[in-house]
Short mmCIF file of C-alpha atoms and ligand atoms in Angstrom, two decimals:
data_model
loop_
_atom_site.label_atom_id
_atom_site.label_comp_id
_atom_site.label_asym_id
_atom_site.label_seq_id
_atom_site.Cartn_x
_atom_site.Cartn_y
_atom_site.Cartn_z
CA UNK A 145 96.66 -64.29 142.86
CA UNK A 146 94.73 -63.43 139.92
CA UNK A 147 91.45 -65.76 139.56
CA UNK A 148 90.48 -64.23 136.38
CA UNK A 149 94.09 -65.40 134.69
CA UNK A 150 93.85 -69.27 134.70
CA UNK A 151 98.22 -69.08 133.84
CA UNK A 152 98.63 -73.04 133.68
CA UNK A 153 96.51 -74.70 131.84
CA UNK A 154 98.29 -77.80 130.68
CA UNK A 155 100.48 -78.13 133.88
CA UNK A 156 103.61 -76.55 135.35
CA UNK A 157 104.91 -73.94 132.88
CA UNK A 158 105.16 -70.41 133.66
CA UNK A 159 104.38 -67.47 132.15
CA UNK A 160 106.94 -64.78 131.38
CA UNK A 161 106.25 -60.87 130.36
CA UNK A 162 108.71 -59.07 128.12
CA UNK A 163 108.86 -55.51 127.37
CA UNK A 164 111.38 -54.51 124.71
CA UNK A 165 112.52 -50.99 124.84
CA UNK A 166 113.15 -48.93 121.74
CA UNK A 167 116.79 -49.64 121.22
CA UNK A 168 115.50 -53.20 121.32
CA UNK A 169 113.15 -52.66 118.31
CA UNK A 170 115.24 -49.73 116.27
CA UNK A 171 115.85 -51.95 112.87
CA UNK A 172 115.09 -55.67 111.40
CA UNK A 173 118.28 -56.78 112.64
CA UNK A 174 117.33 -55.14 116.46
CA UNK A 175 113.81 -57.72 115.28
CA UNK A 176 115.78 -60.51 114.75
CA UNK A 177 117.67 -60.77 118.08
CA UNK A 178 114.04 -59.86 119.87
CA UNK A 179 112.61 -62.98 117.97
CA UNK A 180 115.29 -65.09 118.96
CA UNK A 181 114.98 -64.27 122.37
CA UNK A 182 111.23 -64.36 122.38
CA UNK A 183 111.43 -68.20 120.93
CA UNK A 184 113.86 -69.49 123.23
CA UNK A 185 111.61 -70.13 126.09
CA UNK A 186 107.96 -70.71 125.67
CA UNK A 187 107.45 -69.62 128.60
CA UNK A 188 107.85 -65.92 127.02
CA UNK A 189 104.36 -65.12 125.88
CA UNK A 190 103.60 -61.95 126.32
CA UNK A 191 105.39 -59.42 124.43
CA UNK A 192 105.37 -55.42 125.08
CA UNK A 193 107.33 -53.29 122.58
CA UNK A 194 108.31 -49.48 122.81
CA UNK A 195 108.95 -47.29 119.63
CA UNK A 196 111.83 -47.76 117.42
CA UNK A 197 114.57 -46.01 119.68
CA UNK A 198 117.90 -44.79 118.28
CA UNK A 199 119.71 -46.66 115.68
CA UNK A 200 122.73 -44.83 117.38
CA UNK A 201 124.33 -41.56 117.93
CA UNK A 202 122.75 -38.78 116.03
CA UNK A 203 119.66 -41.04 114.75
CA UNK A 204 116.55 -39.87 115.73
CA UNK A 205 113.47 -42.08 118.10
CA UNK A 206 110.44 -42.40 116.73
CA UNK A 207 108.67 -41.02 119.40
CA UNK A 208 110.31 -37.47 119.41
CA UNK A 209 109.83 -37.29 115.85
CA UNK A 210 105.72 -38.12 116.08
CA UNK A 211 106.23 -35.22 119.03
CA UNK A 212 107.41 -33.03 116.53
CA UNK A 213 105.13 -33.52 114.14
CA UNK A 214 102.23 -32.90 116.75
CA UNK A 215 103.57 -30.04 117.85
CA UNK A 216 104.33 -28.81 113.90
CA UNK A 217 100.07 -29.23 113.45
CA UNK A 218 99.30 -27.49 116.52
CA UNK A 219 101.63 -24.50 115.02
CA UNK A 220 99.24 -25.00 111.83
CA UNK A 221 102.83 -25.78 110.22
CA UNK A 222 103.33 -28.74 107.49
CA UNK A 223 103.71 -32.01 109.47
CA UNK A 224 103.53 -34.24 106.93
CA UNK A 225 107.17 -34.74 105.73
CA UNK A 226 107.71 -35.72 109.63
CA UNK A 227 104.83 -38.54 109.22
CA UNK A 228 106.73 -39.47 106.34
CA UNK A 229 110.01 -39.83 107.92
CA UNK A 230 108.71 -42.11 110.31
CA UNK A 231 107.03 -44.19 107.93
CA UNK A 232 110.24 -44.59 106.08
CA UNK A 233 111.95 -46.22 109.19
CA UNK A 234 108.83 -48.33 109.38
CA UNK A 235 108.67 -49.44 105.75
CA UNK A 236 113.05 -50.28 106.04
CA UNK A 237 112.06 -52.58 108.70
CA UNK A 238 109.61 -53.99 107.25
CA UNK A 239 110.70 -54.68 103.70
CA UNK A 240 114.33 -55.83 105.62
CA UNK A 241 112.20 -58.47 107.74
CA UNK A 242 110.45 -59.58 104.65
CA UNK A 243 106.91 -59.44 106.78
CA UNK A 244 103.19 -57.58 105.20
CA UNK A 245 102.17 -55.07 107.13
CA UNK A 246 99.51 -52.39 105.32
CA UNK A 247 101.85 -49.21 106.37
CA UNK A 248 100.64 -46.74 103.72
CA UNK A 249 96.93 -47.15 104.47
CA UNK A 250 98.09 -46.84 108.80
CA UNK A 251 99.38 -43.76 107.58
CA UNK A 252 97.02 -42.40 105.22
CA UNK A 253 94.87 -42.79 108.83
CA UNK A 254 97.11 -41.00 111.56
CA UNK A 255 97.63 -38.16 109.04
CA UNK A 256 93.69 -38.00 108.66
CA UNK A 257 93.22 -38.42 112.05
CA UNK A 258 95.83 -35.83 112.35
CA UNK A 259 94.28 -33.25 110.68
CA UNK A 260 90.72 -33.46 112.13
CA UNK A 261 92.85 -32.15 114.92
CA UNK A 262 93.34 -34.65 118.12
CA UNK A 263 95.29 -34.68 121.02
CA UNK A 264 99.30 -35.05 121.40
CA UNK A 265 98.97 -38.35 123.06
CA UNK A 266 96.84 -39.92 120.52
CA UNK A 267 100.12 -39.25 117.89
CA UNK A 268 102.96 -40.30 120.47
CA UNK A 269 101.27 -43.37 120.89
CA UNK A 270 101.02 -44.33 117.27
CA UNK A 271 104.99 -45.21 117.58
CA UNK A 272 104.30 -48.26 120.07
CA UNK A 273 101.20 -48.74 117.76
CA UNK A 274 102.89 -49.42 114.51
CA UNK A 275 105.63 -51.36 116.39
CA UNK A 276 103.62 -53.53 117.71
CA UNK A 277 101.72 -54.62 114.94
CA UNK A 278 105.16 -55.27 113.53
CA UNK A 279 106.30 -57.11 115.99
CA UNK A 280 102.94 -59.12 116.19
CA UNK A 281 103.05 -60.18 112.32
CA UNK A 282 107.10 -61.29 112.95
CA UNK A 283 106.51 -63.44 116.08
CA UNK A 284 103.32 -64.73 115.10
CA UNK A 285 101.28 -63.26 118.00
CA UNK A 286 97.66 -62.29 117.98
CA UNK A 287 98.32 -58.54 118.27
CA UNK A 288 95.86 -56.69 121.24
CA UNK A 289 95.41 -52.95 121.09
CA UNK A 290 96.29 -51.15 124.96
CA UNK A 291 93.58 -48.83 124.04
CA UNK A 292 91.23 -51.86 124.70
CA UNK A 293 92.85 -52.58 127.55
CA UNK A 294 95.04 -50.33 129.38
CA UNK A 295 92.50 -47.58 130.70
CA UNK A 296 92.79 -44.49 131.74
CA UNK A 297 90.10 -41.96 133.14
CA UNK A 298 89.46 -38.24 131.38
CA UNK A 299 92.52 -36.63 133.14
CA UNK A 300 94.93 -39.25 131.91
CA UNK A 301 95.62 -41.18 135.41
CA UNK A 302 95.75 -44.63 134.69
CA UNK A 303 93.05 -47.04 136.36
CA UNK A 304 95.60 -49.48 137.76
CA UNK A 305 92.45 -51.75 139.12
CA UNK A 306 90.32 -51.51 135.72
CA UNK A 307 93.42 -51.76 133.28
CA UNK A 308 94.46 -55.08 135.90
CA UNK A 309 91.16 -56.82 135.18
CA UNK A 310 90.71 -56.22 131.18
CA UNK A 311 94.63 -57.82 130.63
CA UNK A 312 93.48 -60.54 132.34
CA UNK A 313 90.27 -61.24 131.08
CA UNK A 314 91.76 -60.56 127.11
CA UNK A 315 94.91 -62.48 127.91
CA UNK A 316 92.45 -65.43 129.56
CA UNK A 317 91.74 -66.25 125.89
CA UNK A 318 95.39 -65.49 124.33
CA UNK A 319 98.59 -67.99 124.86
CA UNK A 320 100.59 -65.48 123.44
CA UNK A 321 100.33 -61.86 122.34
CA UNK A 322 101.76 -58.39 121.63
CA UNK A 323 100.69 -55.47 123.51
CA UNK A 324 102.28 -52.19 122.58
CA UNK A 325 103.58 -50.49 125.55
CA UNK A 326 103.14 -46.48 126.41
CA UNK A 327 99.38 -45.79 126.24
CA UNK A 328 96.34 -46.70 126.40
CA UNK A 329 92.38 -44.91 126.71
CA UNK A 330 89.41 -43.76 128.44
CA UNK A 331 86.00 -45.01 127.85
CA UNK A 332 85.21 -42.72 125.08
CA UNK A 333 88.39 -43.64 123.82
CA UNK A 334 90.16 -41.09 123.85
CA UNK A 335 94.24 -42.09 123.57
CA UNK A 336 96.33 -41.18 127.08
CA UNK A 337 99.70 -42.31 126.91
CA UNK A 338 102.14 -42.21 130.51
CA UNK A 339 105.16 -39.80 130.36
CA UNK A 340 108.12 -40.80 128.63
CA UNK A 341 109.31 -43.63 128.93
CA UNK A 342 106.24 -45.37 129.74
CA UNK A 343 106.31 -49.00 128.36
CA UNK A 344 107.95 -49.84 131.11
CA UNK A 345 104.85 -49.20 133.09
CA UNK A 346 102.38 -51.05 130.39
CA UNK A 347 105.13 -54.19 131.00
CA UNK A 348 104.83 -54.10 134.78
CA UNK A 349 100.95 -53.93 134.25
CA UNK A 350 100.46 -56.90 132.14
CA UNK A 351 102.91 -59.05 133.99
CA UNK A 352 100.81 -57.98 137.07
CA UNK A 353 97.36 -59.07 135.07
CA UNK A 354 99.35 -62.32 134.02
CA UNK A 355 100.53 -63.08 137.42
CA UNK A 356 103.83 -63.62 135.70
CA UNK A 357 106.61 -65.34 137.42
CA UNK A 358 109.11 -63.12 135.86
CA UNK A 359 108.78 -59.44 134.14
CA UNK A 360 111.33 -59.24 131.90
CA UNK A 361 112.86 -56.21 130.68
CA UNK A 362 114.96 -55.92 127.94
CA UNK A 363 116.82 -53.04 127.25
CA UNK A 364 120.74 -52.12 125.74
CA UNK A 365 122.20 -52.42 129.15
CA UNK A 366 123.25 -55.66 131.24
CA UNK A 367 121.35 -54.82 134.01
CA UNK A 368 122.12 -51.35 137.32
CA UNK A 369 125.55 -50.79 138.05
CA UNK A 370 126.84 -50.09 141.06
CA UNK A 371 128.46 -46.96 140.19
CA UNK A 372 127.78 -44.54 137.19
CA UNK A 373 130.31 -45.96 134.72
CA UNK A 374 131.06 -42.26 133.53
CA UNK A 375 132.12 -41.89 137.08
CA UNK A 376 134.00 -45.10 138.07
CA UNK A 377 134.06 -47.04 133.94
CA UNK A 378 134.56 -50.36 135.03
CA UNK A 379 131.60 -50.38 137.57
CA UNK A 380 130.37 -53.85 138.03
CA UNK A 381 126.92 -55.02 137.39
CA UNK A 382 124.52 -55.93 140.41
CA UNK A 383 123.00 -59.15 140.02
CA UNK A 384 120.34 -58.98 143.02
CA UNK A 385 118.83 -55.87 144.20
CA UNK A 386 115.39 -54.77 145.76
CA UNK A 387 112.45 -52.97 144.98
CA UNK A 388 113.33 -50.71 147.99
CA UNK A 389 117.01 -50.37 147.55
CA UNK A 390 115.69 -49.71 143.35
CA UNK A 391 113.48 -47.01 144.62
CA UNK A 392 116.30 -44.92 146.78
CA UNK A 393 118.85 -45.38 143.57
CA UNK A 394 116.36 -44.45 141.15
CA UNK A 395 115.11 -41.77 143.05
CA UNK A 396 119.27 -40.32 143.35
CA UNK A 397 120.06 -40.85 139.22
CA UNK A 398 120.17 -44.30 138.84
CA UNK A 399 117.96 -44.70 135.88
CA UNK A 400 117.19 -47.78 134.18
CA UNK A 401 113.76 -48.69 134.24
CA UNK A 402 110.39 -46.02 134.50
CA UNK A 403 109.95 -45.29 138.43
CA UNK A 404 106.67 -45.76 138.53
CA UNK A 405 107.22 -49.62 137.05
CA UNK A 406 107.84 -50.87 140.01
CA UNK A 407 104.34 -50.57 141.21
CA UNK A 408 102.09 -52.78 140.02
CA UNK A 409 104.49 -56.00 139.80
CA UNK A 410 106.12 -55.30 143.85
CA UNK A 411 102.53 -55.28 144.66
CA UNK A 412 101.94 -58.79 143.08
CA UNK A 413 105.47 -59.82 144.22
CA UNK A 414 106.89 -60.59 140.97
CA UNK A 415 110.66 -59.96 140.17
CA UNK A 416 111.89 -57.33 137.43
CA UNK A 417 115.09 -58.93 135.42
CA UNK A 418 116.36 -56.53 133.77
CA UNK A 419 117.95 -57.95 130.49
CA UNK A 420 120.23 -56.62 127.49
CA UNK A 421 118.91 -57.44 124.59
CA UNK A 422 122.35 -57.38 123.25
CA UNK A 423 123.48 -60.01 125.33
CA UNK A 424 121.24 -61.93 126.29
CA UNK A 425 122.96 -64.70 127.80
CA UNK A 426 124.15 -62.71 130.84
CA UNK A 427 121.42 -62.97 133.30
CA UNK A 428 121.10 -58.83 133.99
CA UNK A 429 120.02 -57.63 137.57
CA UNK A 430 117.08 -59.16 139.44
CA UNK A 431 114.56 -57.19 141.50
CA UNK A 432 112.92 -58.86 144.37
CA UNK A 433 110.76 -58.03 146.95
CA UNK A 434 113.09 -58.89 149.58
CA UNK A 435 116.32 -60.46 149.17
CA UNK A 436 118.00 -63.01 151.31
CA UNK A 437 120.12 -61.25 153.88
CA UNK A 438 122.74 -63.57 153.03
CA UNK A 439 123.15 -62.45 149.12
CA UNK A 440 124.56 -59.06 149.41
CA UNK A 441 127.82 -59.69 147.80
CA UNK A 442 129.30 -56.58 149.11
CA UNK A 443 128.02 -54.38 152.13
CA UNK A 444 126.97 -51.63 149.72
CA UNK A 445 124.35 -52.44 146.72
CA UNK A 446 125.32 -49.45 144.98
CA UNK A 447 126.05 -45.39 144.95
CA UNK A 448 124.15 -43.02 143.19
CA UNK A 449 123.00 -39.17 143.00
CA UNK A 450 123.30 -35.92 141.62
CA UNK A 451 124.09 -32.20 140.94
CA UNK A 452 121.66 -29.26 141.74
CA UNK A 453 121.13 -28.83 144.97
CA UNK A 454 120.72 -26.38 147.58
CA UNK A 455 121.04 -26.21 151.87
CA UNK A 456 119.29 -23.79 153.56
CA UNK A 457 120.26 -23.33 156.81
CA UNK A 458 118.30 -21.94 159.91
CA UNK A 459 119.66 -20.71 162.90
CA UNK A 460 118.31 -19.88 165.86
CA UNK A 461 119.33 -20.00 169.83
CA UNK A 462 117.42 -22.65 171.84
CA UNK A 463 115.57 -23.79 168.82
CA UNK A 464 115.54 -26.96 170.70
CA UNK A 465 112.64 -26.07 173.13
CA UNK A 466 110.50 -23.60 170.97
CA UNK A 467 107.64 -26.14 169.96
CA UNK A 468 106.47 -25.95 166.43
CA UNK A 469 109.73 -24.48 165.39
CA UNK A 470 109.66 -27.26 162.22
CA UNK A 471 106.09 -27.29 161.78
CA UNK A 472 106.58 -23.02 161.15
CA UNK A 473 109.44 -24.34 158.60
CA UNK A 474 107.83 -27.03 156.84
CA UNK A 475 104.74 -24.62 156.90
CA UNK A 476 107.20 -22.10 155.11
CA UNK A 477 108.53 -24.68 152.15
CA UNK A 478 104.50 -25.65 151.44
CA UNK A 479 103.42 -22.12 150.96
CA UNK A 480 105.89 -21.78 148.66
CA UNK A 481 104.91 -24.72 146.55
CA UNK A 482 108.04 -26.28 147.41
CA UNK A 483 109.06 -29.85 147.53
CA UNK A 484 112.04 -30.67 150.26
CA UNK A 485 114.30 -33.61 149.92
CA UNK A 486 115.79 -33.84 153.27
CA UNK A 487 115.51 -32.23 156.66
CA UNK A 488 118.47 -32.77 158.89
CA UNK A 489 118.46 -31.32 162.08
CA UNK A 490 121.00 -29.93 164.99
CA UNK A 491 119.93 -28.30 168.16
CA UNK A 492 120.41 -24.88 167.39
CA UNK A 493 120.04 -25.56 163.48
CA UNK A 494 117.79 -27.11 161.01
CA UNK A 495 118.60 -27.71 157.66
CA UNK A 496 116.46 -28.29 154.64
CA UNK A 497 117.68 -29.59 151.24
CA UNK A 498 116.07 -28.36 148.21
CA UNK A 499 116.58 -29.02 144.58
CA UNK A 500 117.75 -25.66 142.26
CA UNK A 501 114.73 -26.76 140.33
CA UNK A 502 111.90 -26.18 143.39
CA UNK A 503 113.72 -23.39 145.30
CA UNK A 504 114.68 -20.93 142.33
CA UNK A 505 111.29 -19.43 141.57
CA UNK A 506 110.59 -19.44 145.07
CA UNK A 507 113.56 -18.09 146.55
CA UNK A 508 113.22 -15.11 148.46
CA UNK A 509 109.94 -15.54 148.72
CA UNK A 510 110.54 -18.91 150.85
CA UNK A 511 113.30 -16.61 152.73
CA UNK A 512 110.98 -14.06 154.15
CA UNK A 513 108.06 -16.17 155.11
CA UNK A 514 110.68 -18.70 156.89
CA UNK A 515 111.77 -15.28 158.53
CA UNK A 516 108.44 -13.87 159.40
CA UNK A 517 106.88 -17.03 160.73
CA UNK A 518 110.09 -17.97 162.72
CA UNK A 519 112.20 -15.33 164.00
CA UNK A 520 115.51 -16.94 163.43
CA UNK A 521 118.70 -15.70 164.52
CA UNK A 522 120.38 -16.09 160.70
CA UNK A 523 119.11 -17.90 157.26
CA UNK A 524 121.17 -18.87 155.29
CA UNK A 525 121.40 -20.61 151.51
CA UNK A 526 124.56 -22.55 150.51
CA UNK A 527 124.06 -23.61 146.49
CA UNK A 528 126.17 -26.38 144.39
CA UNK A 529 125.91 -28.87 146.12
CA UNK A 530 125.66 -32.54 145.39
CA UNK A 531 124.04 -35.62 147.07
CA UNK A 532 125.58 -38.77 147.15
CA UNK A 533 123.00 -42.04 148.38
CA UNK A 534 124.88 -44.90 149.29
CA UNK A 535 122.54 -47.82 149.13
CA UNK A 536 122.33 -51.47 150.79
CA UNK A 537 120.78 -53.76 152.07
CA UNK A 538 123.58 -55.25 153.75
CA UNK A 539 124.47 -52.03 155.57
CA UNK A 540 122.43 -53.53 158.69
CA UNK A 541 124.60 -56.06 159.31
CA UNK A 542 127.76 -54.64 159.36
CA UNK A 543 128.80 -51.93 161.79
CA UNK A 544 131.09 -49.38 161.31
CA UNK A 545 129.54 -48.18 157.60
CA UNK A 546 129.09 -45.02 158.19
CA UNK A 547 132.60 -44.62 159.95
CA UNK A 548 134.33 -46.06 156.58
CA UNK A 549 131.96 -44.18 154.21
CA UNK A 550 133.09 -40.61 156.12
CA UNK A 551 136.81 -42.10 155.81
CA UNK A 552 136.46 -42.90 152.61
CA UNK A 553 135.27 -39.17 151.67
CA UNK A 554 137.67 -37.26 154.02
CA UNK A 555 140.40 -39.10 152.92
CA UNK A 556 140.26 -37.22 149.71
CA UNK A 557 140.27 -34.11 151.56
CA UNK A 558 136.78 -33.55 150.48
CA UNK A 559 134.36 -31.90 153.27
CA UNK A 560 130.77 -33.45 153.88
CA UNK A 561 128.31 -30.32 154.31
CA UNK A 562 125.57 -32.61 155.37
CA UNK A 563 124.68 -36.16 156.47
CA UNK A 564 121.15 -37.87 156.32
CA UNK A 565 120.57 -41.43 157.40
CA UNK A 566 117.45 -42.92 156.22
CA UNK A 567 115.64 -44.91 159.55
CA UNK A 568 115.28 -47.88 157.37
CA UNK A 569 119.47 -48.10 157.58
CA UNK A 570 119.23 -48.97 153.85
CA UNK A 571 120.82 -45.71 152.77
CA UNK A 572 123.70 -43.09 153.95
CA UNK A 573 122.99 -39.88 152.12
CA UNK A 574 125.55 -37.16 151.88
CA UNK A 575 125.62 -33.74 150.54
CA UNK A 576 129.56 -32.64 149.11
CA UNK A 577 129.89 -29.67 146.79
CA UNK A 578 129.60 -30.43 143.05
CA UNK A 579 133.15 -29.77 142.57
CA UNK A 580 134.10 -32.80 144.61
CA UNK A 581 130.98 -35.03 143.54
CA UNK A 582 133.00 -37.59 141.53
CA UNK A 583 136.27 -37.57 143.41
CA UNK A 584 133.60 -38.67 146.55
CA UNK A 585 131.95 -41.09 144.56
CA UNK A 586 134.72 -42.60 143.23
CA UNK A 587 136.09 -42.79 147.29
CA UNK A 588 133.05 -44.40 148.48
CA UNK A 589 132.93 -46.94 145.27
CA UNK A 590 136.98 -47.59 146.10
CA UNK A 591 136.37 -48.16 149.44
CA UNK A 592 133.28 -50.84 149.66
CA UNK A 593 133.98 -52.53 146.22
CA UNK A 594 137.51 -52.74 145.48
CA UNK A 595 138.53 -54.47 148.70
N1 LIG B 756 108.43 -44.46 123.16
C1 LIG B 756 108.17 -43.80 124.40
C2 LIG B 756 109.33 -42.88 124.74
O1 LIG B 756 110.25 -42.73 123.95
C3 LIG B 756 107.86 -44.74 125.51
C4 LIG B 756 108.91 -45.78 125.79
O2 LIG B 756 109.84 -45.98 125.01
O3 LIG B 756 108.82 -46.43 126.82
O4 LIG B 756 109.31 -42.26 125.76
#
C-alpha cells in the first residue's frame, strides 16, 4: 500500500489508470472516442497517452518520423521538413478538436533545441510530449510533465523506487491528470525515454504510484487471443489470464502489451485490462496475479511462438556419469556471449536451443570450444526450427495434456524434434520445423479449443 497516495478521499471510489496507445490517439476523431471513454467512469483519472500511431496502412507514427528526423541532424542533413510533418498531424488534430494549444511556438523550441544538438531520446519523446498536452487541454486535466517525475539515472535505467515516490507525491495533490507515457529524466534533466513501445511501462508505473485498482490499457485490439489469428482467424479472445501465463506467451510472440509492464503493477498486485479503444464495451482480457483455479474456461490459456531457431545437439557415450558435463556446456554458450532458451536433456545427449539471432555470429566458434572443453562423441546443429509454447494454467489439473498435445501434432504427420516442460506445469514447449509451424499450431488450437 502506498502511504504517500491518500486514493479515497471522500469515501469508496477507486482510482483507475489509463494508458492510450498511439492508434488510440492518431486523429480528433481517435480523441473523441478516448474522451468518451475517459468520462464514463470517474473513477478514470489518470490518463497516459503514447504518440499519434498510424492512421492506417501506409500512414506514418509519429514517433518514427521524430526518429528520422534525429537521425537526419546527426547526418548534419535538413530535418526540418520532418519537424514540420509532424507538426502538421498535430495542428489537423488540433484545429479538428477545436482546442488552443501554442503548437508553433512548441516547435519553434524542439527545432532550437534540436539544433544546439541533444540526444535522440530527448526528440522521440517530444511525440508523447505534444500528445499529452493535447490530450490534457481536451479532457480538462492538469497536464504533469514525466520528466518531473518518471526518473531515470545517467545510463538511462529507470529508478523504479524514485520514479514510484514522485507519482505519488505529484498525484497526492492532482484528482485527475495527464502524464505522457515513454520517457522521462535524470536529475540534470537530461530526457531518457524506454525502448519502443514504452508507455506501456510509464502506465504500469503510475498505476503502481496510484495504487490503482485497475490499469487500464487501451489499445486497437479486444484484448490476447488464444491463437495468432493469422494462424487460426477466428481465434477467440481470453478473458482471464495471468501475469505468469502473460510472461511465457509474451516471451513466445504473443505481443500485446511492453514486457517489461508487467513489473511494477504484479508487484503491487493490480490487474492489467487490456481494452480496445474501438470497442469499448467488450470487457478485453484481464491480468491477475493469480487466477481462480476454477476460471480456466478451457485446459489451455493459449498457444504461442515462433520461427528462428536452432538445436544443437551433443553426443557423447556415458555422458550420464561424467560430472560437470553441462557445467563444460553451459560454460561453452557463456563464452560465446550466447543466450540459450532451453536445455533438454537425454542420457547420452544434451540439447541446447538457441535463437538464429544469438548463435549466428558465434557459430563455429561456440562449436569448437563445446568440442575442446568436452570431448564429445558428435555435435551437431539442426536449423529451422520453430517453438511452439502451449500455455495454462489449467494444465495442472487435468492429466493426460501432454498425451493429447503430442496427438494432436502427430496426427498431422508432423514430427516433434524436441519437447521441454516447464517445472511450473504451466507450459508444454515444443520445437517442429518451420515448415510445419502452423499446420502444428493450428492441431494443438483444434484440439483443446474446438471441442
Ligand atoms: N511512441 C513510442 C513508440 O512508438 C512509445 C509508445 O507508443 O508506447 O514506440
Amino acid at each position: 500500500m502506498n502511504w504517500k497516495f491518500k486514493r479515497n478521499p471522500e469515501g469508496d471510489t477507486n482510482v483507475l489508470v489509463c494508458k492510450f496507445g498511439g492508434s488510440s490517439l492518431a486523429d480528433a476523431e481517435q480523441f473523441q472516442k478516448v474522451k468518451d471513454i475517459v468520462l464514463a467512469d470517474k473513477n478514470r483519472r489518470y490518463v497516459v497517452p503514447s504518440a499519434p500511431g498510424k492512421r492506417g496502412d501506409g500512414d506514418e507514427k509519429v514517433t518514427d518520423l521524430l526518429y528520422e528526423a534525429a537521425a537526419a541532424r546527426q547526418l548534419g542533413r535538413p530535418f526540418l521538413h520532418i519537424l514540420e510533418r509532424i507538426r502538421y498531424r498535430y495542428e489537423k488534430i488540433v484545429v479538428d478538436l477545436g482546442i488552443d494549444i501554442p503548437l508553433e511556438q512548441e516547435f519553434t523550441k524542439i527545432a532550437s533545441t534540436m539544433m544546439s544538438g541533444v540526444s535522440r531520446d530527448y526528440v522521440a519523446s517530444r511525440g508523447e510530449y505534444l500528445n499529452g498536452l493535447l490530450l490534457a487541454e481536451y479532457l480538462g486535466f492538469p497536464f504533469v510533465d514525466a520528466d518531473k517525475v518518471v526518473r531515470f539515472d545517467k545510463n538511462g535505467l529507470l529508478d523504479e523506487e524514485e520514479t514510484n515516490s514522485l507519482i505519488a507525491d505529484t498525484l497526492a495533490e492532482l484528482p485527475n491528470a495527464v502524464i505522457p507515457g515513454f520517457y522521462g529524466a535524470d536529475e540534470e534533466g537530461n530526457i531518457h525515454t524506454f525502448s519502443r513501445g514504452g508507455s506501456d511501462i510509464t502506465g504500469a508505473l503510475v498505476a503502481r504510484a496510484v495504487n490503482a485498482d485497475v490499469y487500464e490499457n487501451w489499445t486497437d485490439v479486444t484484448g490476447f487471443r488464444m491463437a495468432d489469428p493469422r494462424i487460426v482467424p477466428d481465434a477467440q479472445y481470453i478473458s482471464s489470464l495471468t501475469y505468469r501465463e502473460l510472461r511465457e506467451l509474451s516471451y513466445m510472440g504473443a505481443s500485446v502489451l511492453h514486457e517489461e509492464a508487467i513489473f511494477p503493477v504484479r508487484k503491487a498486485g493490480i490487474p492489467t485490462n487490456i481494452r480496445n479503444t474501438n470497442d469499448p464495451k467488450h470487457p478485453g482480457t484481464m491480468i491477475r496475479h493469480t487466477a481462480g483455479s476454477g476460471d480456466a474456461e478451457h485446459v489451455i490459456t493459449g498457444i504461442a511462438g515462433h520461427k528462428g531457431f536452432s538445436i544443437l545437439t551433443i553426443e557423447k557415450d556415458l555422458m550420464n556419469a561424467e560430472p560437470g558435463f553441462g557445467r563444460r556446456v553451459l560454460q561453452a554458450v557463456e563464452e560465446c556471449g550466447i543466450n540459450f532458451e532451453h536445455l533438454p536433456t537425454g542420457i547420452d545427449t544434451m540439447c541446447v536451443v538457441i535463437s538464429d539471432q544469438e548463435l549466428r555470429p558465434h557459430r563455429e566458434q561456440l562449436v569448437q570450444r563445446i568440442v575442446e572443453l568436452t570431448q564429445p562423441d558428435s555435435v551437431t546443429i539442426h536449423d529451422h526450427i520453430a517453438l511452439i509454447a502451449t500455455v495454462g494454467r489449467g494444465m495442472v489439473r487435468n492429466y493426460g495434456t501432454a498425451a493429447r498435445l503430442f496427438t494432436a501434432i502427430s496426427s498431422q504427420g508432423i514430427s516433434i524434434r524436441i519437447i521441454d516442460q516447464g517445472s511450473s506445469e504451466l507450459n508444454i514447449i515444443v520445437g517442429v520445423d518451420e515448415d510445419d509451424f502452423d499446420n502444428a499450431v493450428r492441431a494443438i488450437y483444434d484440439t483443446f479449443v474446438r471441442v
